[in-house]
Each structure stands twice: as structure tokens, then as C-alpha cells.
PDB file of C-alpha atoms in Angstrom:
ATOM      1  CA  MET A   1      50.688  -0.284 -49.535  1.00 35.00           C
ATOM      2  CA  PRO A   2      53.211  -0.185 -46.691  1.00 40.00           C
ATOM      3  CA  PRO A   3      51.834  -0.697 -43.197  1.00 43.00           C
ATOM      4  CA  TYR A   4      51.323   2.392 -41.076  1.00 43.00           C
ATOM      5  CA  GLY A   5      54.460   3.226 -39.138  1.00 40.00           C
ATOM      6  CA  GLN A   6      56.897   2.684 -41.992  1.00 42.00           C
ATOM      7  CA  ALA A   7      58.326   5.543 -44.008  1.00 44.00           C
ATOM      8  CA  VAL A   8      55.922   6.628 -46.746  1.00 54.00           C
ATOM      9  CA  GLY A   9      56.977   8.988 -49.503  1.00 62.00           C
ATOM     10  CA  GLY A  10      60.017  10.232 -47.619  1.00 70.00           C
ATOM     11  CA  LEU A  11      58.144  10.977 -44.382  1.00 75.00           C
ATOM     12  CA  THR A  12      59.461   9.563 -41.137  1.00 78.00           C
ATOM     13  CA  ARG A  13      57.483   7.477 -38.678  1.00 81.00           C
ATOM     14  CA  GLY A  14      57.238  10.532 -36.405  1.00 78.00           C
ATOM     15  CA  GLN A  15      55.860  12.719 -39.172  1.00 79.00           C
ATOM     16  CA  LEU A  16      53.333  10.053 -40.136  1.00 84.00           C
ATOM     17  CA  SER A  17      52.364   9.695 -36.495  1.00 84.00           C
ATOM     18  CA  GLU A  18      51.740  13.444 -36.240  1.00 83.00           C
ATOM     19  CA  LEU A  19      49.688  13.431 -39.432  1.00 86.00           C
ATOM     20  CA  ARG A  20      47.737  10.439 -38.091  1.00 89.00           C
ATOM     21  CA  SER A  21      46.987  12.343 -34.872  1.00 87.00           C
ATOM     22  CA  ILE A  22      45.729  15.303 -36.867  1.00 86.00           C
ATOM     23  CA  PHE A  23      43.701  12.997 -39.118  1.00 90.00           C
ATOM     24  CA  ASP A  24      42.114  11.257 -36.127  1.00 89.00           C
ATOM     25  CA  TYR A  25      41.348  14.564 -34.395  1.00 86.00           C
ATOM     26  CA  PHE A  26      39.518  16.035 -37.396  1.00 85.00           C
ATOM     27  CA  ASP A  27      37.770  12.782 -38.375  1.00 88.00           C
ATOM     28  CA  THR A  28      34.745  13.863 -36.351  1.00 84.00           C
ATOM     29  CA  ASP A  29      32.481  10.972 -37.329  1.00 85.00           C
ATOM     30  CA  ARG A  30      35.284   8.456 -36.617  1.00 88.00           C
ATOM     31  CA  ASP A  31      34.748   6.535 -39.855  1.00 91.00           C
ATOM     32  CA  GLY A  32      38.435   6.547 -40.813  1.00 92.00           C
ATOM     33  CA  LYS A  33      37.800   8.861 -43.754  1.00 92.00           C
ATOM     34  CA  PHE A  34      37.714  12.603 -44.223  1.00 89.00           C
ATOM     35  CA  THR A  35      34.872  14.554 -45.686  1.00 87.00           C
ATOM     36  CA  GLN A  36      35.800  17.714 -47.584  1.00 86.00           C
ATOM     37  CA  PRO A  37      35.172  20.032 -44.577  1.00 86.00           C
ATOM     38  CA  GLU A  38      37.214  17.761 -42.279  1.00 86.00           C
ATOM     39  CA  ALA A  39      40.096  17.757 -44.778  1.00 87.00           C
ATOM     40  CA  VAL A  40      40.014  21.567 -45.104  1.00 83.00           C
ATOM     41  CA  ASN A  41      40.110  22.028 -41.318  1.00 82.00           C
ATOM     42  CA  ALA A  42      43.074  19.664 -40.969  1.00 83.00           C
ATOM     43  CA  ALA A  43      44.904  21.395 -43.832  1.00 82.00           C
ATOM     44  CA  ARG A  44      44.286  24.762 -42.191  1.00 77.00           C
ATOM     45  CA  LEU A  45      45.987  23.525 -39.010  1.00 75.00           C
ATOM     46  CA  LEU A  46      48.974  22.434 -41.086  1.00 76.00           C
ATOM     47  CA  ALA A  47      49.001  25.824 -42.855  1.00 70.00           C
ATOM     48  CA  CYS A  48      48.846  24.084 -46.222  1.00 73.00           C
ATOM     49  CA  ASN A  49      47.639  25.584 -49.471  1.00 74.00           C
ATOM     50  CA  LEU A  50      43.899  24.980 -49.035  1.00 75.00           C
ATOM     51  CA  GLU A  51      43.045  24.832 -52.753  1.00 79.00           C
ATOM     52  CA  PRO A  52      43.559  21.047 -53.255  1.00 83.00           C
ATOM     53  CA  PHE A  53      41.417  20.413 -50.173  1.00 83.00           C
ATOM     54  CA  ARG A  54      38.681  22.849 -51.217  1.00 81.00           C
ATOM     55  CA  ASN A  55      38.607  21.202 -54.654  1.00 85.00           C
ATOM     56  CA  LEU A  56      37.593  17.874 -53.139  1.00 86.00           C
ATOM     57  CA  HIS A  57      34.024  16.800 -53.878  1.00 84.00           C
ATOM     58  CA  ALA A  58      31.623  17.711 -51.062  1.00 78.00           C
ATOM     59  CA  ASP A  59      30.984  14.049 -50.241  1.00 80.00           C
ATOM     60  CA  ALA A  60      34.627  12.972 -50.570  1.00 85.00           C
ATOM     61  CA  ASN A  61      35.882  10.004 -48.556  1.00 90.00           C
ATOM     62  CA  VAL A  62      39.605  10.655 -48.123  1.00 91.00           C
ATOM     63  CA  THR A  63      41.608   7.865 -46.476  1.00 92.00           C
ATOM     64  CA  PHE A  64      44.625   8.558 -44.278  1.00 92.00           C
ATOM     65  CA  LEU A  65      47.143   7.748 -47.030  1.00 90.00           C
ATOM     66  CA  GLU A  66      45.232   9.942 -49.493  1.00 90.00           C
ATOM     67  CA  PHE A  67      45.333  12.703 -46.873  1.00 89.00           C
ATOM     68  CA  VAL A  68      49.123  12.285 -46.586  1.00 88.00           C
ATOM     69  CA  ASP A  69      49.429  12.613 -50.364  1.00 86.00           C
ATOM     70  CA  LEU A  70      47.227  15.729 -50.369  1.00 85.00           C
ATOM     71  CA  VAL A  71      49.298  17.311 -47.593  1.00 84.00           C
ATOM     72  CA  LYS A  72      52.505  16.617 -49.494  1.00 81.00           C
ATOM     73  CA  GLU A  73      50.997  18.084 -52.668  1.00 79.00           C
ATOM     74  CA  ALA A  74      49.579  21.145 -50.900  1.00 77.00           C
ATOM     75  CA  SER A  75      52.643  21.888 -48.821  1.00 70.00           C
ATOM     76  CA  GLU A  76      54.694  24.715 -50.280  1.00 56.00           C
ATOM     77  CA  VAL A  77      57.874  23.131 -48.967  1.00 50.00           C
ATOM     78  CA  ASP A  78      59.232  19.634 -48.515  1.00 49.00           C
ATOM     79  CA  LEU A  79      57.588  18.164 -45.399  1.00 50.00           C
ATOM     80  CA  THR A  80      60.834  16.482 -44.493  1.00 50.00           C
ATOM     81  CA  LEU A  81      62.426  19.919 -43.990  1.00 43.00           C
ATOM     82  CA  HIS A  82      59.881  21.594 -41.673  1.00 49.00           C
ATOM     83  CA  PRO A  83      61.872  23.512 -39.062  1.00 57.00           C
ATOM     84  CA  PHE A  84      60.032  25.344 -36.283  1.00 68.00           C
ATOM     85  CA  GLU A  85      60.563  28.745 -37.919  1.00 66.00           C
ATOM     86  CA  LEU A  86      59.111  27.663 -41.244  1.00 66.00           C
ATOM     87  CA  VAL A  87      56.031  25.988 -39.804  1.00 73.00           C
ATOM     88  CA  VAL A  88      55.195  28.836 -37.448  1.00 79.00           C
ATOM     89  CA  GLY A  89      55.782  31.430 -40.173  1.00 78.00           C
ATOM     90  CA  LYS A  90      53.520  29.588 -42.578  1.00 79.00           C
ATOM     91  CA  PHE A  91      50.831  29.215 -39.916  1.00 82.00           C
ATOM     92  CA  PHE A  92      51.091  32.930 -39.062  1.00 86.00           C
ATOM     93  CA  ARG A  93      50.740  33.977 -42.705  1.00 83.00           C
ATOM     94  CA  SER A  94      47.641  31.799 -43.079  1.00 84.00           C
ATOM     95  CA  ILE A  95      45.887  33.882 -40.384  1.00 88.00           C
ATOM     96  CA  ASP A  96      47.389  37.329 -41.121  1.00 86.00           C
ATOM     97  CA  VAL A  97      44.729  38.812 -43.402  1.00 83.00           C
ATOM     98  CA  GLY A  98      46.356  41.183 -45.880  1.00 81.00           C
ATOM     99  CA  ASN A  99      49.923  40.275 -44.845  1.00 78.00           C
ATOM    100  CA  LYS A 100      50.097  43.217 -42.420  1.00 87.00           C
ATOM    101  CA  GLY A 101      52.745  41.568 -40.257  1.00 86.00           C
ATOM    102  CA  TYR A 102      50.436  41.127 -37.282  1.00 90.00           C
ATOM    103  CA  ILE A 103      47.323  39.201 -36.278  1.00 91.00           C
ATOM    104  CA  THR A 104      44.425  40.935 -34.554  1.00 90.00           C
ATOM    105  CA  ALA A 105      42.130  39.460 -31.934  1.00 89.00           C
ATOM    106  CA  GLN A 106      39.352  39.422 -34.531  1.00 88.00           C
ATOM    107  CA  GLU A 107      41.515  37.472 -37.004  1.00 90.00           C
ATOM    108  CA  LEU A 108      42.382  34.965 -34.298  1.00 87.00           C
ATOM    109  CA  GLU A 109      38.713  34.571 -33.421  1.00 87.00           C
ATOM    110  CA  PHE A 110      37.829  34.150 -37.121  1.00 87.00           C
ATOM    111  CA  TYR A 111      40.527  31.464 -37.458  1.00 86.00           C
ATOM    112  CA  PHE A 112      38.958  29.473 -34.619  1.00 84.00           C
ATOM    113  CA  LEU A 113      35.486  29.900 -36.149  1.00 85.00           C
ATOM    114  CA  GLU A 114      36.755  28.623 -39.518  1.00 83.00           C
ATOM    115  CA  CYS A 115      38.113  25.568 -37.707  1.00 79.00           C
ATOM    116  CA  GLY A 116      34.689  24.985 -36.192  1.00 78.00           C
ATOM    117  CA  ASP A 117      35.576  26.200 -32.702  1.00 80.00           C
ATOM    118  CA  VAL A 118      33.782  29.005 -30.922  1.00 81.00           C
ATOM    119  CA  ILE A 119      36.166  30.740 -28.567  1.00 81.00           C
ATOM    120  CA  ALA A 120      34.800  32.684 -25.606  1.00 83.00           C
ATOM    121  CA  SER A 121      35.821  36.334 -25.500  1.00 83.00           C
ATOM    122  CA  SER A 122      37.415  35.819 -22.085  1.00 85.00           C
ATOM    123  CA  LEU A 123      39.582  33.000 -23.477  1.00 85.00           C
ATOM    124  CA  ARG A 124      40.422  35.032 -26.580  1.00 84.00           C
ATOM    125  CA  ASN A 125      41.437  37.993 -24.392  1.00 84.00           C
ATOM    126  CA  ALA A 126      43.590  35.788 -22.154  1.00 86.00           C
ATOM    127  CA  LEU A 127      45.263  34.258 -25.213  1.00 86.00           C
ATOM    128  CA  MET A 128      45.864  37.709 -26.705  1.00 88.00           C
ATOM    129  CA  ASP A 129      47.426  38.858 -23.415  1.00 86.00           C
ATOM    130  CA  GLU A 130      49.807  35.885 -23.593  1.00 86.00           C
ATOM    131  CA  LEU A 131      50.583  36.377 -27.282  1.00 87.00           C
ATOM    132  CA  ASP A 132      50.989  40.152 -27.088  1.00 86.00           C
ATOM    133  CA  PRO A 133      53.290  40.862 -24.134  1.00 81.00           C
ATOM    134  CA  SER A 134      54.074  44.306 -25.580  1.00 77.00           C
ATOM    135  CA  LEU A 135      50.368  45.178 -25.230  1.00 76.00           C
ATOM    136  CA  ASP A 136      50.562  47.288 -28.365  1.00 72.00           C
ATOM    137  CA  GLY A 137      46.899  47.205 -29.244  1.00 68.00           C
ATOM    138  CA  GLU A 138      45.238  43.798 -29.431  1.00 82.00           C
ATOM    139  CA  LYS A 139      47.591  42.359 -32.020  1.00 90.00           C
ATOM    140  CA  PHE A 140      50.633  40.107 -32.074  1.00 89.00           C
ATOM    141  CA  THR A 141      53.525  39.754 -34.473  1.00 88.00           C
ATOM    142  CA  LEU A 142      55.266  36.691 -35.846  1.00 84.00           C
ATOM    143  CA  ALA A 143      58.128  37.256 -33.395  1.00 85.00           C
ATOM    144  CA  GLU A 144      55.671  37.311 -30.474  1.00 87.00           C
ATOM    145  CA  LEU A 145      54.006  34.103 -31.691  1.00 87.00           C
ATOM    146  CA  LYS A 146      57.377  32.367 -32.021  1.00 83.00           C
ATOM    147  CA  ARG A 147      58.393  33.492 -28.542  1.00 83.00           C
ATOM    148  CA  PHE A 148      55.070  32.268 -27.096  1.00 84.00           C
ATOM    149  CA  LEU A 149      55.320  28.845 -28.771  1.00 82.00           C
ATOM    150  CA  ASN A 150      59.013  28.479 -28.019  1.00 77.00           C
ATOM    151  CA  ASN A 151      58.385  29.188 -24.322  1.00 75.00           C
ATOM    152  CA  ARG A 152      55.598  26.586 -24.237  1.00 72.00           C
ATOM    153  CA  PHE A 153      57.849  24.081 -25.999  1.00 66.00           C
ATOM    154  CA  MET A 154      60.695  24.704 -23.533  1.00 61.00           C
ATOM    155  CA  GLU A 155      58.264  24.224 -20.646  1.00 61.00           C
ATOM    156  CA  GLY A 156      57.310  20.842 -22.130  1.00 58.00           C
ATOM    157  CA  GLU A 157      53.701  21.765 -22.852  1.00 56.00           C
ATOM    158  CA  PHE A 158      53.845  20.322 -26.355  1.00 52.00           C
ATOM    159  CA  GLU A 159      56.126  18.823 -28.942  1.00 50.00           C
ATOM    160  CA  ILE A 160      57.001  20.751 -32.056  1.00 45.00           C
ATOM    161  CA  GLY A 161      56.936  18.334 -34.930  1.00 44.00           C
ATOM    162  CA  ALA A 162      58.000  18.294 -38.528  1.00 38.00           C
ATOM    163  CA  ALA A 163      54.602  17.606 -40.049  1.00 39.00           C
ATOM    164  CA  GLY A 164      52.601  20.535 -38.745  1.00 38.00           C
ATOM    165  CA  CYS A 165      51.821  23.080 -36.121  1.00 37.00           C
ATOM    166  CA  PRO A 166      51.463  22.007 -32.518  1.00 36.00           C
TER     167      PRO A 166
END
């Protein structure tokens, strides 16, 4: 097994570092292994196909390298080719119930709940105001999400990586 930090399965050090950050964030009990719910939440952030993660046994103990393999398997595209547009589009489609072409405030709130986060209505409303500058009825489109994230990226608020959503 190659040491962490070297290329694994075609992924760069940066991509592995991003996956490691996601792994560490969702490893809530800090035991260095994912349970099935932790793996599903991390996969949801990466906008992966959730089926391989949901098929894990309830008391699974997934190591970091096993997680990397699962992400590669569950990703609909080659992780080495994740441009901003593709990642954001995939993330958007994972939240857009019914593929309507927009996400409602309720869908956004449900997404946070599925990730284990309760979002206050005041925070949800403020986020919706930022995401929906056209104020066309408590919903935002893929174009509005891209514009929002691109503006935050340009302002240096976060780094857009190849392995997953910011």
C-alpha cells in the first residue's frame, strides 16, 4: 500500500488530500474508519452515486483507502477530470428532486437534514437570498448556483478542487 500523499489509482496528491479532508470531517467518532451513515454523508457531499455506499453493511468499518476506492467506483465520471462545471452540475442534480431545473428552499433544507445538519430558517433564508438573486420565488437554478460558487471562489473564500464539491 503506498503511503498517503503519493498518487493512488490515478488520483493526484491534491485530490487525495481533499478526499482525506472529507473523510476526516465525516469520521465523527474519529476512529479512522467510516460507518455506513458516515460514508453515505461523505458520498452525498461528493455528489456520488449513493448506491454503493448504501449497500455497505450497517456496521461497516471503511478505511480511507477503501473510501477512495468506493468514491472512484461510485463516481459517474473519471475523478481525474472533475472540472468545476461538472462537479457543481452533479451536486445540483443530486438535490434537484424531479430534475425540475431548480432547487427550492425546502429541498435545500432537506439536503442539510440528510447530511445531519439542522439549518435555522433565518440561515436558510439568507442563503436562498444569496443563491437566488433574481428573487423568482424561493428557488435557484444551476446557473445561479454556479455564479454564487464562482463569486465565492474568486473572492478566495474556498478552493474548488477536483475530488469534490467545496
